[in-house]
Short mmCIF file of C-alpha atoms in Angstrom, two decimals:
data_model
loop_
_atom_site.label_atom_id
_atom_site.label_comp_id
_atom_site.label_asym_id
_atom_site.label_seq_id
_atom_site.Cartn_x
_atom_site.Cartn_y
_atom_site.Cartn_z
CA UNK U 1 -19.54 -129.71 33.61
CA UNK U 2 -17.69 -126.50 34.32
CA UNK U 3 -19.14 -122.94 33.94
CA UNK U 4 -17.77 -121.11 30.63
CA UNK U 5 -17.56 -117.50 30.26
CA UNK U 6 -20.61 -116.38 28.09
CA UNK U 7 -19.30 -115.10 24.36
CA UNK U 8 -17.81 -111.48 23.92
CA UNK U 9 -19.74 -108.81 22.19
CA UNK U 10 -18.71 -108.04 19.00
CA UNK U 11 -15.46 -106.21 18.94
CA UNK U 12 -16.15 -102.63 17.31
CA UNK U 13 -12.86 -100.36 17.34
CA UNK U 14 -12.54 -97.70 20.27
CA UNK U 15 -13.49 -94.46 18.52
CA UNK U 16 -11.17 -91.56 19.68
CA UNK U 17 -12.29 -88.83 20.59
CA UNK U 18 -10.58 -85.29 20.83
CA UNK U 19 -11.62 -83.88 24.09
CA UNK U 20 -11.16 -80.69 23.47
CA UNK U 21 -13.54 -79.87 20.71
CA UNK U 22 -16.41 -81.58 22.17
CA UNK U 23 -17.80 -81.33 25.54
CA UNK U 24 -19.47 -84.78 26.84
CA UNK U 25 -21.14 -83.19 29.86
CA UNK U 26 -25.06 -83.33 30.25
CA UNK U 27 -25.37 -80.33 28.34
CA UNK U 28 -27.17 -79.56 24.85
CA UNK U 29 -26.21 -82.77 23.03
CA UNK U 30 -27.66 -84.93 25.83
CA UNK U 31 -30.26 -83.00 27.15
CA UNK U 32 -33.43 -84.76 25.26
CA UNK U 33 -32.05 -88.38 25.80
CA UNK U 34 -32.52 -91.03 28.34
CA UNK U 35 -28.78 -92.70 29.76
CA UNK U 36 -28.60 -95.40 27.35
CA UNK U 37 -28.80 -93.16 24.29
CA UNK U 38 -26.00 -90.61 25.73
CA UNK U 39 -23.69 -93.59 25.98
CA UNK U 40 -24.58 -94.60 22.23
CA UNK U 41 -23.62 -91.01 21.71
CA UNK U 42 -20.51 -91.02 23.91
CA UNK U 43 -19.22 -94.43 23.03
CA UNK U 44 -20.55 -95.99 19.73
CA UNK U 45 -18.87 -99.24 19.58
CA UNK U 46 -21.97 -100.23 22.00
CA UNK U 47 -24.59 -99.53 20.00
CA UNK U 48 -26.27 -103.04 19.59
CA UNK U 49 -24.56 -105.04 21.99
CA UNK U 50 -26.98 -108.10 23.22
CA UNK U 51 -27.71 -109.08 26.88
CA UNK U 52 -25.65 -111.55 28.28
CA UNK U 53 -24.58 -112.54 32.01
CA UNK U 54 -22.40 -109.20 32.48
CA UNK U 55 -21.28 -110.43 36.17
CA UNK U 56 -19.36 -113.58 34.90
CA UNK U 57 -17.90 -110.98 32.19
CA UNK U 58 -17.60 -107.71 34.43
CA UNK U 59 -16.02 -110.38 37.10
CA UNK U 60 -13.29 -112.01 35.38
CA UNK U 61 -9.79 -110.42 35.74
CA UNK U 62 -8.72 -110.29 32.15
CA UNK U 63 -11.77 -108.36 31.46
CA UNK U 64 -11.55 -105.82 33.98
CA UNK U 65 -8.84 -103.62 31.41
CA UNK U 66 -11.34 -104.11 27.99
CA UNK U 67 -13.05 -101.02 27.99
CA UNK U 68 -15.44 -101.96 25.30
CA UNK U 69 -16.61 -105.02 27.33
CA UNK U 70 -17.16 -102.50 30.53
CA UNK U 71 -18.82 -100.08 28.27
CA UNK U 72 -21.15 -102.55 27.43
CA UNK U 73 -21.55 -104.03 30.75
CA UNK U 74 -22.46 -100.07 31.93
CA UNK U 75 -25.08 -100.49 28.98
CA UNK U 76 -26.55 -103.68 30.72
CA UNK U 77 -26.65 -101.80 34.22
CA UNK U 78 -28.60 -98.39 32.35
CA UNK U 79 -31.06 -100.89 30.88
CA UNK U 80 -31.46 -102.99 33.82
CA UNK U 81 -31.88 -99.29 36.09
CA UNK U 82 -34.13 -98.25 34.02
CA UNK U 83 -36.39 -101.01 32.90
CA UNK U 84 -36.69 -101.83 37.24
CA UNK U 85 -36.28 -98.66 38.62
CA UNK U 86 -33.27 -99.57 40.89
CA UNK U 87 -30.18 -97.99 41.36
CA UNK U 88 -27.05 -98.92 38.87
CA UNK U 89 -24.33 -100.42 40.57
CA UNK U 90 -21.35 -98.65 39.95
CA UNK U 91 -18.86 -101.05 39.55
CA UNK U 92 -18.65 -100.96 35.76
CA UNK U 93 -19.08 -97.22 35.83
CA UNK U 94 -15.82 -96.98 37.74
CA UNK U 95 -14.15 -99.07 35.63
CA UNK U 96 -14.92 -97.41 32.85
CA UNK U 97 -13.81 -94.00 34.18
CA UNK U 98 -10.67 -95.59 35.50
CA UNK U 99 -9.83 -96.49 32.09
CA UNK U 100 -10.59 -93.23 30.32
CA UNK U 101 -8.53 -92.34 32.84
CA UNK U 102 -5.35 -93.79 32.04
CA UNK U 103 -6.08 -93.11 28.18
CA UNK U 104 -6.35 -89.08 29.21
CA UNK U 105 -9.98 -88.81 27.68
CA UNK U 106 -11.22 -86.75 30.58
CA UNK U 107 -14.07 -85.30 28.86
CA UNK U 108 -15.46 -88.83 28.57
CA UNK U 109 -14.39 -89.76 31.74
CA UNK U 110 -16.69 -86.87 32.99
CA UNK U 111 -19.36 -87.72 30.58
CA UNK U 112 -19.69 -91.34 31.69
CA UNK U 113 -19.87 -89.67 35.24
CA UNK U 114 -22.67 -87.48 34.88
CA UNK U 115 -24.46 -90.40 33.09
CA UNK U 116 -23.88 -92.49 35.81
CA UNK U 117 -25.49 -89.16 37.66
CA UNK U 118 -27.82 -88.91 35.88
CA UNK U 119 -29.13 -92.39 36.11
CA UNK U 120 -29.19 -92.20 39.89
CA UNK U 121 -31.38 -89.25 39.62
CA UNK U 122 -33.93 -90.54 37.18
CA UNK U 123 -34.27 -93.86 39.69
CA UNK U 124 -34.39 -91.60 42.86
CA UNK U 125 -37.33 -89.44 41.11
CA UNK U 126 -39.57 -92.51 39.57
CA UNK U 127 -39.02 -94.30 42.77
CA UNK U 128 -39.60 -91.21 44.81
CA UNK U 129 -42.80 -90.39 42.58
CA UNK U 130 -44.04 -93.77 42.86
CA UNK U 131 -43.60 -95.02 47.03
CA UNK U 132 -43.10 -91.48 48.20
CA UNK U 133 -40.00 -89.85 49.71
CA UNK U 134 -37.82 -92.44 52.13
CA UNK U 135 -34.82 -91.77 54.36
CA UNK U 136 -33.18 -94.95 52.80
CA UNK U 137 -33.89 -93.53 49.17
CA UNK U 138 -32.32 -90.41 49.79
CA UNK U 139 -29.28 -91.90 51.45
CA UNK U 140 -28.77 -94.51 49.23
CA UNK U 141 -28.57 -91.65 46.16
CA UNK U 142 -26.53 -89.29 47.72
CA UNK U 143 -24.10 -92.54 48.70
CA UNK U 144 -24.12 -93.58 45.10
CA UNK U 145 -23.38 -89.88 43.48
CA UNK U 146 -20.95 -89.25 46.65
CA UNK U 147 -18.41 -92.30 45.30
CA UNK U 148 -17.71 -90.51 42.16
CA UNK U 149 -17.61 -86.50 43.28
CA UNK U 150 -14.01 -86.60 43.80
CA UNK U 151 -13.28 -88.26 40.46
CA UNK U 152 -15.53 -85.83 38.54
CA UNK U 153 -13.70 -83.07 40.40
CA UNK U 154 -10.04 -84.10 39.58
CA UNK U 155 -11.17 -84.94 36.03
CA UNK U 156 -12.53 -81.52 35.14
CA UNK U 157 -9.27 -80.15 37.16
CA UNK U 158 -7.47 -82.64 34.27
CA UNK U 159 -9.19 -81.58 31.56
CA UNK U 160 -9.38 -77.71 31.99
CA UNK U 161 -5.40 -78.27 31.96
CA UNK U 162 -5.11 -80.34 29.16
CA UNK U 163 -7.61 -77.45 27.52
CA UNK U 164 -5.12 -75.05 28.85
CA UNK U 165 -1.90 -76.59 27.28
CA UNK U 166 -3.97 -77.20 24.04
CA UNK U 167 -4.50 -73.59 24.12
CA UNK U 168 -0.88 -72.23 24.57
CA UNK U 169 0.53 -74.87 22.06
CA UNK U 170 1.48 -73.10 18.55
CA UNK U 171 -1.09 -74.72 15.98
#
């Protein structure tokens, strides 16, 4: 009996979103919401995705390009961080930025960055608050937020150009 791939969410079209009017950084809109909520916020196709084995999905080669199955996949990881209090892996985050990437959505590419951010700091505090301060801990976060700085970095570099050309375009 071979293993099968577990069923696909529900395929919800990729809402655009025009970078330039809306800033997805960790500022006012998100500031009163927990990960999972910003990404609702960010990415809406994900609201009410179910749980499912995200590795066999998240794994498989063909998936790896389908950024509504990695946006739901980062969903898994926030719920999974936050309902154990362990760091997300970043795998899907990546992924996810990768593709934003290539699309030239850099304000959502930095958004799912400083969610990803985020996350790591809410798990580093709880855990801190809870078994005290650890070498390992504090490694392991800065480790974890290190793998993304020079992404965020070239993406807000991206974006304040595309702002920039935006700006001296005739309307």
């Amino acid at each position: 009996m071979g293993l099968e791939d577990p069923p696909a969410p529900p395929q919800a079209p990729l809402v655009e979103a025009v970078d330039c009017e809306f800033d997805w950084s960790m500022g006012g809109e998100g500031a009163d919401k927990n990960p999972s909520e910003v990404l609702v916020m960010m990415f809406p196709q994900v609201r009410g995705v179910e749980k499912q084995d995200w590795m066999a999905v998240k794994n498989s080669p063909k998936n790896k390009s389908n950024l509504d199955l990695m946006l739901a996949c980062c969903k898994s990881e926030i719920e999974t961080s936050q309902s154990k209090h362990v760091f997300p892996t970043p795998d899907c985050f990546k992924r996810v930025a990768s593709l934003l990437r290539k699309q030239k959505d850099y304000a959502r590419e930095l958004g799912i960055v400083e969610l990803y951010w985020l996350l790591c700091d809410s798990v580093f505090e709880e855990v801190k608050r809870r078994d005290g301060l650890r070498a390992q801990l504090m490694a392991q976060h800065s480790a974890l937020k290190a793998g993304f700085k020079k992404r965020h970095d070239k993406a807000q570099l991206l974006l304040q150009l595309k702002r920039d050309n935006a700006a001296l375009m005739p309307q």
